[in-house]
Amino acid sequence: MTALASIENQNIAALMRDMGINAREASLKLAQVPSEPKTAALKAAARKLRENADVILAANARDMEAGRAKGLTPALLDRLALDPTRIESMASGVEAVADLPDPVGRELARWSPERNGLDIARVSVPLGVIGIIYESRPNVTADAGAMCIKSGNAAILRGGSESFHSSRAIFDCMLAGILEAGLPEHALQMIPVTDRAAVGEMLKLSDYIDVIVPRGGKSLIARITDESRIPLFKHLEGLCHTYIHASADQSKVVDIVVNAKMRRTGICGATETILIDQAVADDLLPKIAAALADKGCELRGDAHAQKVDARILPATDEDWVTEYLDAIVSIKVINGVNEAVSHINTYGSHHTDAILAEDADATATFLNGVDSGIVIVNASTQFADGGEFGMGAEIGISTGKLHARGPVGVEQLTSYKYIVRGTGQTRP
Amino acid sequence: MTALASIENQNIAALMRDMGINAREASLKLAQVPSEPKTAALKAAARKLRENADVILAANARDMEAGRAKGLTPALLDRLALDPTRIESMASGVEAVADLPDPVGRELARWSPERNGLDIARVSVPLGVIGIIYESRPNVTADAGAMCIKSGNAAILRGGSESFHSSRAIFDCMLAGILEAGLPEHALQMIPVTDRAAVGEMLKLSDYIDVIVPRGGKSLIARITDESRIPLFKHLEGLCHTYIHASADQSKVVDIVVNAKMRRTGICGATETILIDQAVADDLLPKIAAALADKGCELRGDAHAQKVDARILPATDEDWVTEYLDAIVSIKVINGVNEAVSHINTYGSHHTDAILAEDADATATFLNGVDSGIVIVNASTQFADGGEFGMGAEIGISTGKLHARGPVGVEQLTSYKYIVRGTGQTRP
C-alpha cells in the first residue's frame, strides 16, 4: 500500500471500511498465533527500525520542515523530532515489549461446579481490533503497534498529519517485521491518508473495531468521545493531588512534594494541587513553598495558605480544577483526611492521588475513600507509570473504570473467554 | 418518595439529574461499607419481601388488570404475573446473593517492582453507579438490585411501565432492608415515573452513571445503544451453534442436541443452528431430526440436509442469522472444523457455541478459533448461565469483550484500584 497525501472524500468511507474488514479478518487469525511468531515479528521490527534509521530520519526531516513552515510551536516540534538516540530507544522499546510474557492464553481461573461437573476455565484472549488515534509523536507508531501485536490484537493506526511521513517510515519497519515472521499482513495497518474525514469514518466502524485508544490532548479526546460509538480507553486529565496529613514524616515531605510537582511538570502523574493539614501548615508550608519556589514553581493558594507564606499568590476556584501541566501548583489548607477525600473526589480526575502520613487510620480512610485508579501513600505521584509499575510498557493510563483502570499494559489489552469442557452433560 | 404516574416533562430532566447526583454521593459511601451491613441489608430485604407478599400481589393485580385491558400478549402477561411461589423465589434469590462472598476488597494482585521498592496492590472496588433498564419482569427489581448492593454499587432502576406498581412494591421492600441496615438511602433508587422521556434523560447522565445494563429485547437495546454515551453491558442475541464433528461420541449426540435446542427455546443459550460434518450426516442427522421433530421442533436445512431427511424444510440465508427463540432449528451440513469455526464467526453472535467431538485437535481448533464468550465441548449450550457457572446470580450475559464477557455476576460488577505503599520514594 502506498502512502497517499489525500484521496477523494467519497473514497475514504470505502477505504476505512476495507481496512476494518481486513483488520477483523487478521485479528481472528492473529488470535490463534502462538507466542514465538509474535515475539519474532517484534524482534524483526526492532531490527528493521535500526537498519532503516536513515530512511526514518529523512522522512522526519520532511515532517520537520513542513512543521516549521506551518509555524508549529517549539514544544510540538520537539515532540515531532527524531534523532538516532530516539530511534534506538524506539527499537529497544519494541524489543522490551517482545520480551514480555505472552498475555494471551493465560488461564485466569478454573473450577468445576458440583451441580453439573463441567470443567470451566476462564482464559485470556485478545480484544480483537484496536484503533489508535494519536497526535504528533511518531514513536507511538512503534510503541502502540508493538503492544497490540504482542497482545494478539490487530491494530489500525491513525497518526497526526504533522508526523505523517515519520510515522509511515516507522510503520513500514513494523510491517516488514510482521511479514518476516509470517503474521497476517493486516495485523497492523496505518491509515494512508491524512484527511480529517478518515477519523470520522474510523469512528463509525463499530462492527470492526473493538476499542479505540485516543492518545492526545483534551480536544482530540473530546472529539472522539463525542463522535464515537466504539468503546474508548480514555486517558483523560491527570489532576493529581498530594495530601500532607498531620502525621506525615516531616523528613520526607519536602522531597516527595517537590518530586511529585517538579520532576516533570508535563506528565499526567504530576501533582497539581497540594492539600495540607492545618495542624502542620505553619511548620511545613514555608519549607515546601521555599523548595518549590527554588525550582521555579509558581504557588497559588487559599487565604490560609497565603497567610502562612507570602510567596503564595491567591488561587481562584478555577485553580482546583486545572491541570496545569506546568510549573504551577495550587495549595489548600484543610482540616483532616475526610476533607482531603472529599476535595479530591469533587475536584480530581480519578487518576492518581497521594497521602503522606504515618497514621494508619488516616491512611486507610484515604486509600479506601479516594475514588481514583491509583492511590499512593508516602511516595511521589509521578510513579503513576506502567514502566514503574513493572508492566514493561503502557498504552496510556485509563481514568475510566470499565475494563482497564490505571496503566494499560499488554494484559489490559486482552479480554477472556470461558472454555467449558463436558462429558455429555445436558441441563436438567 | 411517592410513586407518581407522571410528572411535567420539564421536570423529568431535573428529577433524573437529582437522582444521578444522589446516586453518585451514595456510591462513594457505599464503596466503603464493609461486608456485614451489605449482607444484613439483603437479608432484611428478603424478609420484607416475604412479609409484604400481599402488598406486592395487590400491586401486581393492578398491573395485570391494566395489562389485560391494554391487550398484552399471554407471554407478556406471564412475565408480569407474580404469585406466592414467585415472591418466595425472589426472596430466596436475594438471600442467595447476600450469601455470596463479598466481591469488593479482594486483593487481585500484589507485587513490588525492584526498581523502586514500592508495594503495589490491585484491589477490587465497586464500579460506582449502575443503571438498570428493564422491561416487564418485575423480579429484576429484586435480582439486579441485590447484585448491585452486594457489589457496593449504587443503582438506579428503571422498570417497564407495565410492571410499574409491582416493581415499586418490590422496590419498597428492598429499600426498607437497605435503611434497616443503615446503608445510604440513595444506594438503590427507582425512577418514580413511567414517562418514556425519563430513559432519555437517564442516558444523558454520563457524569453520574458508570455503566448501564439493559435487560430486554432487541429494540430496547438498540434504542439505548443509539442514544447512550454511557458504557453498556450489552446482552445481545444468543445465536448459539452446536457443531457435531465427525469424531463425536454418537451415544451422546442426540441427547445433547435435543437439550441444547428444546430444553427451553426462549433463553439466550438455546441452540439455533446445528452444524454437522458430512461424514456423519447420513448416519446421525435422521436420528437427530426424529428426536427434535418428536419434541415439536420445526427443522430447516440446506440442500444437503434436506436430501438426508425429508422432514427438513428448506432454509434461506435469513435462517443462519436468525435467533428463533422458538421451536425451530436450522441445520447445515459442512466439511470439517474449520468450516464450522468460519460459519460461527460469520453468522453467530459471539455468545455460546458448542462442539461435540472426541478428537483433540478438532476440539482445540474449535475452542481457540470460535470468537465467543463461552465455547463448550461435549455439553449443552443451555449451560450458558451464571447459576450453572457457580456464580450464584447473573445480571445478564455479556456479548461484548470489554470488562465483562459471558455471565455477569457480582465480581463482574467491580473494577479495581491500585494501592501503592511507599516509604518516601521519589521518582528519579
Coordinates of N, CA, C and O in Angstrom, one line a residue, chain B residues 105-242:
Chain B
G105 N -12.9 -5.4 47.6 CA -11.8 -5.5 48.6 C -10.9 -6.7 48.4 O -10.1 -7.0 49.2
R106 N -11.2 -7.5 47.3 CA -10.3 -8.6 47.1 C -9.0 -8.1 46.6 O -8.9 -7.2 45.7
E107 N -7.9 -8.7 47.1 CA -6.6 -8.3 46.5 C -6.3 -9.2 45.3 O -6.1 -10.4 45.4
L108 N -6.4 -8.5 44.1 CA -6.3 -9.3 42.9 C -4.9 -9.6 42.5 O -4.6 -10.6 41.8
A109 N -4.0 -8.8 42.9 CA -2.6 -9.0 42.6 C -1.8 -8.1 43.6 O -2.3 -7.1 44.1
R110 N -0.5 -8.5 43.9 CA 0.3 -7.6 44.7 C 1.8 -7.9 44.4 O 2.1 -9.1 44.3
W111 N 2.5 -6.9 44.1 CA 3.9 -7.1 43.8 C 4.7 -5.9 44.1 O 4.2 -4.8 44.4
S112 N 6.0 -6.0 44.0 CA 6.9 -4.9 44.4 C 8.0 -4.8 43.3 O 8.9 -5.7 43.3
P113 N 8.0 -3.8 42.4 CA 9.0 -3.7 41.4 C 10.4 -3.4 42.0 O 10.5 -2.6 42.9
E114 N 11.4 -4.1 41.5 CA 12.7 -4.0 42.1 C 13.2 -2.6 42.0 O 13.9 -2.0 42.8
R115 N 12.9 -1.9 40.8 CA 13.5 -0.6 40.5 C 13.1 0.5 41.5 O 13.7 1.5 41.6
N116 N 12.0 0.3 42.2 CA 11.6 1.4 43.1 C 11.1 0.9 44.5 O 10.9 1.7 45.4
G117 N 11.0 -0.4 44.7 CA 10.7 -0.9 46.0 C 9.3 -0.6 46.5 O 8.9 -0.8 47.7
L118 N 8.4 0.0 45.6 CA 7.0 0.3 46.0 C 6.3 -1.0 46.2 O 6.6 -2.1 45.6
D119 N 5.3 -1.0 47.1 CA 4.4 -2.2 47.3 C 3.1 -1.9 46.6 O 2.4 -1.0 47.0
I120 N 2.9 -2.6 45.5 CA 1.7 -2.2 44.6 C 0.7 -3.3 44.8 O 1.0 -4.5 44.6
A121 N -0.6 -3.0 45.1 CA -1.6 -4.0 45.2 C -2.8 -3.5 44.2 O -3.1 -2.3 44.1
R122 N -3.3 -4.5 43.5 CA -4.6 -4.2 42.7 C -5.7 -4.8 43.5 O -5.8 -6.0 43.8
V123 N -6.6 -3.9 43.9 CA -7.7 -4.3 44.8 C -9.1 -4.0 44.2 O -9.3 -2.9 43.6
S124 N -10.0 -4.9 44.3 CA -11.3 -4.7 43.6 C -12.1 -3.7 44.4 O -12.1 -3.6 45.6
V125 N -12.8 -2.8 43.6 CA -13.7 -1.8 44.1 C -15.0 -1.8 43.3 O -15.0 -2.3 42.2
P126 N -16.0 -1.2 43.8 CA -17.3 -1.2 43.1 C -17.1 -0.3 41.8 O -16.2 0.5 41.7
L127 N -17.9 -0.6 40.8 CA -17.9 0.3 39.6 C -18.4 1.7 39.9 O -17.9 2.7 39.4
G128 N -19.3 1.8 40.8 CA -19.9 3.2 41.2 C -21.4 3.2 41.1 O -22.0 2.7 42.0
V129 N -21.9 3.7 40.0 CA -23.4 3.8 39.9 C -23.8 3.0 38.6 O -23.2 3.1 37.5
I130 N -24.7 2.1 38.8 CA -25.2 1.2 37.7 C -26.6 1.5 37.4 O -27.4 1.6 38.3
G131 N -26.9 1.8 36.2 CA -28.3 2.0 35.7 C -28.8 0.7 35.1 O -28.2 0.1 34.3
I132 N -30.0 0.3 35.6 CA -30.6 -0.9 35.1 C -31.9 -0.6 34.4 O -32.8 0.0 35.0
I133 N -32.0 -0.8 33.1 CA -33.2 -0.5 32.4 C -33.8 -1.9 31.9 O -33.2 -2.6 31.2
Y134 N -35.0 -2.2 32.4 CA -35.6 -3.5 32.1 C -37.0 -3.4 31.7 O -37.6 -2.3 31.7
E135 N -37.5 -4.5 31.2 CA -38.9 -4.5 30.6 C -39.8 -5.0 31.7 O -39.8 -4.6 32.8
S136 N -40.7 -5.9 31.3 CA -41.8 -6.1 32.2 C -41.6 -7.0 33.4 O -42.3 -7.0 34.3
R137 N -40.5 -7.8 33.4 CA -40.3 -8.7 34.5 C -40.1 -8.0 35.8 O -39.0 -7.4 36.0
P138 N -41.0 -8.0 36.8 CA -40.8 -7.2 38.0 C -39.7 -7.7 38.9 O -39.1 -7.0 39.7
N139 N -39.4 -9.0 38.8 CA -38.4 -9.6 39.7 C -37.0 -9.1 39.5 O -36.1 -9.2 40.4
V140 N -36.8 -8.4 38.3 CA -35.4 -7.8 38.1 C -35.1 -6.8 39.1 O -34.0 -6.6 39.5
T141 N -36.2 -6.1 39.6 CA -36.1 -5.1 40.7 C -35.3 -5.7 41.9 O -34.4 -5.1 42.4
A142 N -35.7 -6.9 42.2 CA -35.0 -7.6 43.4 C -33.7 -8.2 43.0 O -32.7 -8.0 43.7
D143 N -33.6 -8.9 41.9 CA -32.4 -9.6 41.5 C -31.3 -8.6 41.2 O -30.2 -8.7 41.8
A144 N -31.5 -7.7 40.3 CA -30.5 -6.7 39.9 C -30.1 -5.8 41.1 O -29.0 -5.5 41.3
G145 N -31.2 -5.4 41.8 CA -30.9 -4.5 43.0 C -30.0 -5.2 44.0 O -29.1 -4.6 44.5
A146 N -30.3 -6.5 44.2 CA -29.5 -7.2 45.2 C -28.0 -7.3 44.7 O -27.1 -7.1 45.5
M147 N -27.8 -7.6 43.5 CA -26.5 -7.8 43.0 C -25.7 -6.4 43.0 O -24.5 -6.4 43.3
C148 N -26.4 -5.3 42.8 CA -25.7 -4.0 42.8 C -25.3 -3.7 44.3 O -24.1 -3.3 44.5
I149 N -26.2 -3.9 45.2 CA -25.9 -3.6 46.6 C -24.7 -4.5 47.1 O -23.8 -4.1 47.7
K150 N -24.8 -5.8 46.8 CA -23.8 -6.8 47.2 C -22.4 -6.3 46.7 O -21.4 -6.4 47.4
S151 N -22.4 -5.8 45.5 CA -21.1 -5.4 44.9 C -20.8 -3.9 45.2 O -19.8 -3.4 44.6
G152 N -21.5 -3.3 46.1 CA -21.2 -2.0 46.6 C -21.5 -0.9 45.6 O -21.0 0.2 45.8
N153 N -22.3 -1.2 44.6 CA -22.7 -0.2 43.7 C -24.0 0.5 44.0 O -25.0 -0.2 44.4
A154 N -24.2 1.8 43.8 CA -25.5 2.4 43.9 C -26.2 2.1 42.6 O -25.5 1.9 41.5
A155 N -27.5 1.9 42.6 CA -28.2 1.6 41.4 C -29.4 2.5 41.2 O -30.0 2.9 42.1
I156 N -29.6 2.8 39.9 CA -30.9 3.5 39.5 C -31.7 2.5 38.6 O -31.2 2.1 37.6
L157 N -32.8 2.2 39.1 CA -33.6 1.2 38.4 C -34.7 1.8 37.6 O -35.4 2.8 38.0
R158 N -34.9 1.3 36.4 CA -36.0 1.8 35.5 C -36.7 0.6 35.0 O -36.2 -0.1 34.1
G159 N -37.8 0.3 35.6 CA -38.6 -0.9 35.1 C -39.6 -0.5 34.0 O -39.8 0.6 33.7
G160 N -40.1 -1.5 33.4 CA -41.1 -1.3 32.3 C -42.4 -0.7 32.9 O -42.7 -1.0 34.1
S161 N -43.1 0.1 32.1 CA -44.3 0.7 32.6 C -45.4 -0.3 33.0 O -46.1 -0.1 33.9
E162 N -45.4 -1.4 32.2 CA -46.4 -2.4 32.5 C -46.3 -3.0 33.9 O -47.3 -3.4 34.5
S163 N -45.1 -3.0 34.4 CA -44.9 -3.7 35.7 C -44.6 -2.6 36.8 O -44.1 -2.9 37.9
F164 N -45.0 -1.4 36.6 CA -44.6 -0.3 37.4 C -45.0 -0.5 38.9 O -44.2 -0.4 39.8
H165 N -46.3 -0.9 39.1 CA -46.7 -1.0 40.5 C -46.1 -2.2 41.2 O -45.7 -2.1 42.4
S166 N -46.0 -3.3 40.5 CA -45.3 -4.5 41.1 C -43.9 -4.2 41.4 O -43.4 -4.5 42.5
S167 N -43.1 -3.5 40.5 CA -41.7 -3.2 40.7 C -41.6 -2.3 41.9 O -40.7 -2.4 42.7
R168 N -42.5 -1.3 41.9 CA -42.5 -0.3 43.0 C -42.7 -1.0 44.4 O -42.0 -0.7 45.3
A169 N -43.6 -1.9 44.5 CA -43.8 -2.6 45.7 C -42.6 -3.5 46.1 O -42.2 -3.5 47.3
I170 N -42.0 -4.1 45.1 CA -40.7 -4.8 45.4 C -39.6 -3.9 45.8 O -38.9 -4.2 46.8
F171 N -39.5 -2.8 45.1 CA -38.5 -1.8 45.4 C -38.6 -1.3 46.9 O -37.6 -1.1 47.6
D172 N -39.9 -1.1 47.3 CA -40.1 -0.6 48.7 C -39.5 -1.5 49.7 O -39.0 -1.1 50.7
C173 N -39.7 -2.8 49.4 CA -39.1 -3.8 50.3 C -37.6 -3.8 50.3 O -37.0 -3.9 51.4
M174 N -37.0 -3.7 49.1 CA -35.6 -3.6 49.1 C -35.0 -2.4 49.8 O -34.1 -2.5 50.6
L175 N -35.7 -1.3 49.6 CA -35.3 0.0 50.3 C -35.4 -0.1 51.8 O -34.5 0.3 52.5
A176 N -36.5 -0.8 52.2 CA -36.7 -0.9 53.7 C -35.5 -1.7 54.3 O -35.0 -1.4 55.3
G177 N -35.1 -2.8 53.5 CA -33.9 -3.6 54.0 C -32.7 -2.7 54.1 O -31.9 -2.8 55.0
I178 N -32.5 -1.9 53.1 CA -31.3 -1.1 53.0 C -31.3 -0.1 54.2 O -30.2 0.1 54.8
L179 N -32.4 0.5 54.4 CA -32.5 1.5 55.5 C -32.3 0.8 56.9 O -31.6 1.4 57.7
E180 N -32.9 -0.3 57.0 CA -32.8 -1.1 58.3 C -31.3 -1.4 58.6 O -30.9 -1.3 59.8
A181 N -30.5 -1.7 57.6 CA -29.1 -2.0 57.8 C -28.2 -0.8 57.9 O -27.0 -0.9 58.0
G182 N -28.8 0.4 57.7 CA -28.1 1.6 57.8 C -27.2 2.0 56.6 O -26.3 2.8 56.6
L183 N -27.6 1.4 55.4 CA -26.9 1.8 54.2 C -27.4 3.1 53.7 O -28.5 3.6 54.1
P184 N -26.7 3.8 52.8 CA -27.1 5.1 52.4 C -28.5 5.0 51.7 O -28.7 4.1 50.9
E185 N -29.4 5.9 51.9 CA -30.7 5.9 51.4 C -30.8 5.8 49.9 O -31.6 5.1 49.3
H186 N -29.8 6.5 49.2 CA -29.9 6.5 47.8 C -29.0 5.5 47.1 O -28.7 5.5 45.9
A187 N -28.7 4.5 47.9 CA -27.9 3.3 47.3 C -28.7 2.6 46.3 O -28.2 2.1 45.3
L188 N -30.0 2.6 46.5 CA -30.9 2.0 45.5 C -32.1 3.0 45.2 O -32.8 3.4 46.2
Q189 N -32.2 3.4 44.0 CA -33.3 4.3 43.6 C -34.1 3.7 42.5 O -33.5 3.0 41.6
M190 N -35.4 4.0 42.4 CA -36.2 3.6 41.3 C -36.8 4.8 40.7 O -37.4 5.7 41.4
I191 N -36.8 5.0 39.4 CA -37.4 6.1 38.8 C -38.9 6.1 39.1 O -39.6 5.2 38.8
P192 N -39.4 7.2 39.7 CA -40.8 7.2 40.2 C -41.8 7.5 39.2 O -43.0 7.7 39.5
V193 N -41.4 7.6 37.9 CA -42.4 8.0 36.9 C -42.3 7.0 35.7 O -41.2 6.4 35.5
T194 N -43.3 6.8 34.9 CA -43.3 5.9 33.8 C -43.0 6.5 32.5 O -42.9 5.9 31.5
D195 N -42.9 7.9 32.5 CA -42.7 8.6 31.2 C -41.4 8.0 30.5 O -40.4 7.8 31.0
R196 N -41.6 7.9 29.2 CA -40.6 7.4 28.3 C -39.4 8.4 28.3 O -38.2 8.0 28.2
A197 N -39.7 9.7 28.5 CA -38.6 10.7 28.5 C -37.6 10.4 29.6 O -36.4 10.9 29.5
A198 N -38.0 9.8 30.7 CA -37.1 9.5 31.8 C -35.9 8.7 31.3 O -34.7 8.9 31.7
V199 N -36.1 7.7 30.4 CA -35.0 6.9 29.9 C -34.0 7.8 29.1 O -32.8 7.7 29.3
G200 N -34.5 8.7 28.3 CA -33.7 9.6 27.5 C -32.8 10.4 28.4 O -31.6 10.6 28.2
E201 N -33.4 11.0 29.5 CA -32.7 11.8 30.4 C -31.7 11.0 31.2 O -30.6 11.4 31.5
M202 N -32.0 9.7 31.5 CA -31.1 8.8 32.3 C -29.9 8.6 31.4 O -28.8 8.6 31.9
L203 N -30.1 8.4 30.1 CA -28.9 8.1 29.3 C -28.0 9.2 29.1 O -26.9 9.1 28.6
K204 N -28.4 10.4 29.5 CA -27.5 11.6 29.4 C -26.6 11.7 30.6 O -25.7 12.6 30.7
L205 N -26.9 10.9 31.7 CA -26.2 11.2 33.0 C -24.8 10.5 33.0 O -24.5 9.8 34.0
S206 N -24.0 10.8 32.0 CA -22.7 10.1 32.0 C -21.8 10.6 33.1 O -20.8 9.9 33.4
D207 N -22.1 11.7 33.7 CA -21.3 12.2 34.8 C -21.6 11.4 36.1 O -20.8 11.4 37.0
Y208 N -22.8 10.8 36.1 CA -23.2 10.1 37.4 C -23.4 8.6 37.3 O -23.5 8.0 38.3
I209 N -23.6 8.1 36.1 CA -23.8 6.7 35.9 C -22.6 6.1 35.2 O -22.2 6.6 34.2
D210 N -22.0 5.0 35.8 CA -20.8 4.4 35.2 C -21.1 3.4 34.1 O -20.3 3.3 33.2
V211 N -22.2 2.7 34.3 CA -22.5 1.7 33.3 C -24.0 1.4 33.3 O -24.6 1.5 34.4
I212 N -24.5 1.1 32.2 CA -26.0 0.8 32.0 C -26.1 -0.7 31.7 O -25.4 -1.2 30.8
V213 N -27.0 -1.4 32.3 CA -27.3 -2.7 32.0 C -28.7 -2.8 31.4 O -29.7 -2.6 32.1
P214 N -28.8 -2.9 30.1 CA -30.2 -3.0 29.5 C -30.6 -4.5 29.6 O -29.9 -5.4 29.2
R215 N -31.8 -4.7 30.2 CA -32.3 -6.0 30.3 C -33.6 -6.1 29.5 O -34.7 -5.7 30.0
G216 N -33.5 -6.5 28.2 CA -34.8 -6.6 27.5 C -34.5 -7.0 26.0 O -33.4 -7.5 25.7
G217 N -35.5 -6.8 25.2 CA -35.4 -7.3 23.8 C -34.5 -6.4 23.0 O -34.0 -5.4 23.4
K218 N -34.4 -6.8 21.7 CA -33.5 -6.1 20.7 C -33.8 -4.6 20.6 O -32.9 -3.8 20.5
S219 N -35.1 -4.3 20.6 CA -35.5 -2.9 20.3 C -35.1 -2.0 21.4 O -34.6 -0.9 21.2
L220 N -35.2 -2.5 22.7 CA -34.8 -1.7 23.8 C -33.3 -1.5 23.7 O -32.8 -0.4 23.9
I221 N -32.5 -2.6 23.5 CA -31.1 -2.5 23.5 C -30.6 -1.5 22.3 O -29.7 -0.7 22.5
A222 N -31.3 -1.7 21.2 CA -30.9 -0.8 20.0 C -31.2 0.7 20.4 O -30.3 1.5 20.1
R223 N -32.3 1.0 21.0 CA -32.5 2.3 21.4 C -31.5 2.9 22.4 O -30.9 4.0 22.2
I224 N -31.1 2.1 23.4 CA -30.2 2.5 24.3 C -28.8 2.7 23.7 O -28.1 3.7 24.0
T225 N -28.4 1.7 22.9 CA -27.1 1.8 22.2 C -27.0 3.1 21.4 O -26.0 3.8 21.4
D226 N -28.1 3.4 20.8 CA -28.1 4.5 19.9 C -28.1 5.9 20.7 O -27.4 6.8 20.2
E227 N -28.7 5.9 21.8 CA -28.9 7.2 22.5 C -27.8 7.4 23.5 O -27.5 8.6 23.9
S228 N -27.1 6.3 24.0 CA -26.3 6.5 25.2 C -24.9 6.8 24.9 O -24.3 6.2 24.0
R229 N -24.3 7.6 25.8 CA -22.8 7.8 25.8 C -22.3 7.1 27.0 O -21.1 7.1 27.2
I230 N -23.1 6.4 27.7 CA -22.6 5.7 28.9 C -22.3 4.3 28.5 O -23.1 3.7 27.7
P231 N -21.2 3.7 28.9 CA -20.9 2.3 28.5 C -22.0 1.3 28.9 O -22.7 1.5 29.9
L232 N -22.2 0.3 28.1 CA -23.3 -0.7 28.3 C -22.7 -2.0 28.6 O -21.7 -2.4 28.0
F233 N -23.3 -2.8 29.5 CA -23.0 -4.3 29.4 C -24.1 -4.9 28.6 O -25.3 -5.1 29.0
K234 N -23.8 -5.1 27.3 CA -24.8 -5.5 26.4 C -25.0 -7.0 26.4 O -24.1 -7.7 26.3
H235 N -26.2 -7.3 26.5 CA -26.6 -8.7 26.3 C -27.4 -8.8 25.0 O -28.6 -8.5 25.0
L236 N -26.7 -9.0 24.0 CA -27.3 -9.1 22.7 C -27.9 -10.5 22.4 O -28.1 -11.2 23.3
E237 N -28.1 -10.7 21.2 CA -28.6 -12.0 20.8 C -27.8 -13.2 21.3 O -26.6 -13.1 21.4
G238 N -28.4 -14.3 21.5 CA -27.7 -15.6 21.7 C -28.0 -16.5 20.5 O -28.9 -17.3 20.5
L239 N -27.2 -16.2 19.4 CA -27.4 -17.1 18.2 C -26.4 -18.2 18.4 O -25.3 -18.1 17.8
C240 N -26.8 -19.2 19.1 CA -25.8 -20.3 19.5 C -25.8 -21.4 18.5 O -26.9 -21.8 18.0
H241 N -24.6 -22.0 18.4 CA -24.5 -23.2 17.5 C -24.1 -24.4 18.3 O -23.3 -24.3 19.2
T242 N -24.5 -25.6 17.8 CA -23.9 -26.9 18.2 C -23.4 -27.5 17.0 O -24.1 -27.8 16.0

